[in-house]
mmCIF file of C-alpha atoms in Angstrom:
data_model
loop_
_atom_site.group_PDB
_atom_site.id
_atom_site.type_symbol
_atom_site.label_atom_id
_atom_site.label_comp_id
_atom_site.label_asym_id
_atom_site.label_seq_id
_atom_site.Cartn_x
_atom_site.Cartn_y
_atom_site.Cartn_z
ATOM 1 C CA GLY K 1 93.090 80.457 109.968
ATOM 2 C CA ILE K 2 92.947 81.930 106.505
ATOM 3 C CA VAL K 3 90.759 84.810 105.395
ATOM 4 C CA LEU K 4 90.009 85.155 101.689
ATOM 5 C CA THR K 5 88.631 88.511 100.592
ATOM 6 C CA CYS K 6 88.442 87.890 96.854
ATOM 7 C CA PRO K 7 85.135 87.152 95.049
ATOM 8 C CA ALA K 8 83.497 83.764 95.617
ATOM 9 C CA HIS K 9 84.281 82.475 92.112
ATOM 10 C CA GLN K 10 87.997 83.087 92.760
ATOM 11 C CA GLN K 11 87.808 81.535 96.221
ATOM 12 C CA THR K 12 86.320 78.420 94.667
ATOM 13 C CA ARG K 13 89.402 77.956 92.491
ATOM 14 C CA ILE K 14 91.788 78.611 95.395
ATOM 15 C CA VAL K 15 90.048 76.253 97.828
ATOM 16 C CA ARG K 16 89.165 73.427 95.401
ATOM 17 C CA SER K 17 92.450 71.479 95.822
ATOM 18 C CA LEU K 18 92.271 71.790 99.623
ATOM 19 C CA ASP K 19 88.596 71.071 100.255
ATOM 20 C CA ALA K 20 86.299 70.217 97.327
ATOM 21 C CA GLU K 21 83.166 70.224 99.499
ATOM 22 C CA LEU K 22 83.909 73.708 100.806
ATOM 23 C CA ALA K 23 84.667 74.881 97.264
ATOM 24 C CA ASP K 24 81.232 73.645 96.146
ATOM 25 C CA GLU K 25 79.562 75.555 98.996
ATOM 26 C CA ILE K 26 81.468 78.727 98.136
ATOM 27 C CA ALA K 27 80.511 78.339 94.466
ATOM 28 C CA HIS K 28 76.841 78.675 95.460
ATOM 29 C CA ILE K 29 77.229 82.000 97.284
ATOM 30 C CA PRO K 30 74.894 84.426 95.506
ATOM 31 C CA TYR K 31 76.194 87.860 94.649
ATOM 32 C CA SER K 32 75.190 90.592 92.308
ATOM 33 C CA PRO K 33 77.526 92.001 89.682
ATOM 34 C CA LEU K 34 78.548 95.608 89.962
ATOM 35 C CA VAL K 35 80.178 97.954 87.472
ATOM 36 C CA VAL K 36 82.234 100.897 88.692
ATOM 37 C CA CYS K 37 82.496 103.696 86.154
ATOM 38 C CA THR K 38 84.796 106.660 86.742
ATOM 39 C CA LEU K 39 83.799 109.925 85.090
ATOM 40 C CA THR K 40 85.896 113.084 84.840
ATOM 41 C CA TYR K 41 84.589 116.503 83.816
ATOM 42 C CA PRO K 42 86.045 120.000 83.687
ATOM 43 C CA ARG K 43 84.938 121.780 86.878
ATOM 44 C CA GLU K 44 83.343 124.611 84.869
ATOM 45 C CA VAL K 45 80.710 122.159 83.565
ATOM 46 C CA PHE K 46 79.061 122.369 86.981
ATOM 47 C CA ALA K 47 77.654 125.664 88.246
ATOM 48 C CA ASP K 48 78.305 124.882 91.903
ATOM 49 C CA ARG K 49 80.793 122.819 93.824
ATOM 50 C CA PHE K 50 79.509 119.459 94.983
ATOM 51 C CA ARG K 51 78.725 119.264 98.665
ATOM 52 C CA GLY K 52 78.838 115.938 100.421
ATOM 53 C CA PHE K 53 80.157 112.525 99.493
ATOM 54 C CA GLY K 54 77.664 111.498 96.827
ATOM 55 C CA TYR K 55 74.266 109.855 96.763
ATOM 56 C CA ILE K 56 72.557 106.481 96.811
ATOM 57 C CA ALA K 57 69.537 105.900 94.558
ATOM 58 C CA PRO K 58 66.472 104.421 96.291
ATOM 59 C CA GLU K 59 66.206 100.702 95.561
ATOM 60 C CA ARG K 60 62.498 100.991 94.754
ATOM 61 C CA LEU K 61 63.383 103.012 91.617
ATOM 62 C CA ARG K 62 65.300 100.036 90.190
ATOM 63 C CA ARG K 63 67.598 102.324 88.222
ATOM 64 C CA PRO K 64 70.843 101.084 86.651
ATOM 65 C CA VAL K 65 72.847 103.632 88.666
ATOM 66 C CA LEU K 66 72.915 102.567 92.308
ATOM 67 C CA GLY K 67 74.729 105.670 93.428
ATOM 68 C CA VAL K 68 77.506 108.123 92.709
ATOM 69 C CA VAL K 69 80.530 108.975 94.829
ATOM 70 C CA PHE K 70 81.925 112.499 94.478
ATOM 71 C CA SER K 71 85.532 111.286 94.484
ATOM 72 C CA SER K 72 87.112 114.702 93.985
ATOM 73 C CA GLU K 73 85.279 115.984 97.087
ATOM 74 C CA ILE K 74 86.294 113.042 99.255
ATOM 75 C CA PHE K 75 89.897 112.927 98.042
ATOM 76 C CA PRO K 76 90.714 116.465 96.899
ATOM 77 C CA ASN K 77 93.897 116.869 94.901
ATOM 78 C CA PRO K 78 95.186 120.461 94.709
ATOM 79 C CA ASP K 79 97.070 119.596 91.498
ATOM 80 C CA ASP K 80 93.806 118.504 89.865
ATOM 81 C CA SER K 81 91.386 121.134 91.201
ATOM 82 C CA HIS K 82 90.150 122.063 87.708
ATOM 83 C CA ARG K 83 88.385 118.691 87.259
ATOM 84 C CA VAL K 84 85.511 116.890 88.945
ATOM 85 C CA HIS K 85 85.850 113.129 89.408
ATOM 86 C CA LEU K 86 82.753 110.996 89.943
ATOM 87 C CA ARG K 87 82.530 107.271 90.542
ATOM 88 C CA ALA K 88 79.203 105.736 89.495
ATOM 89 C CA LEU K 89 78.135 102.315 90.759
ATOM 90 C CA LEU K 90 75.880 100.450 88.347
ATOM 91 C CA GLY K 91 74.177 97.084 88.282
ATOM 92 C CA GLY K 92 73.358 95.231 91.439
ATOM 93 C CA TRP K 93 70.775 92.578 92.140
ATOM 94 C CA HIS K 94 67.931 94.105 90.094
ATOM 95 C CA GLN K 95 69.995 95.435 87.181
ATOM 96 C CA GLN K 96 72.442 92.603 86.465
ATOM 97 C CA GLN K 97 72.250 93.167 82.688
ATOM 98 C CA VAL K 98 74.399 96.290 83.158
ATOM 99 C CA ILE K 99 77.584 94.217 83.086
ATOM 100 C CA GLU K 100 76.767 93.278 79.475
ATOM 101 C CA TRP K 101 76.590 96.892 78.275
ATOM 102 C CA ASP K 102 79.265 98.221 75.930
#
């Protein structure tokens, strides 16, 4: 067996020469685009240290930002302790236009 973990549009190209029917099925797998934006700030910008791993925005709000991961809290780096690293996830099913933003 073969397991492909790349996005469906890439799987379609890989599988097409082996099984055109399967490639057509894969091409119709719906997915929502997602943008990952990494932000870095000097630690002194924030009054307090972040606690936790981040947050997820409630879907009912339909905001462009789906959630934020506090990367520097999850993966602390003693050599980079003077900065805060955040990873924001934007887009998703209800905010697909985000991938078109500058």
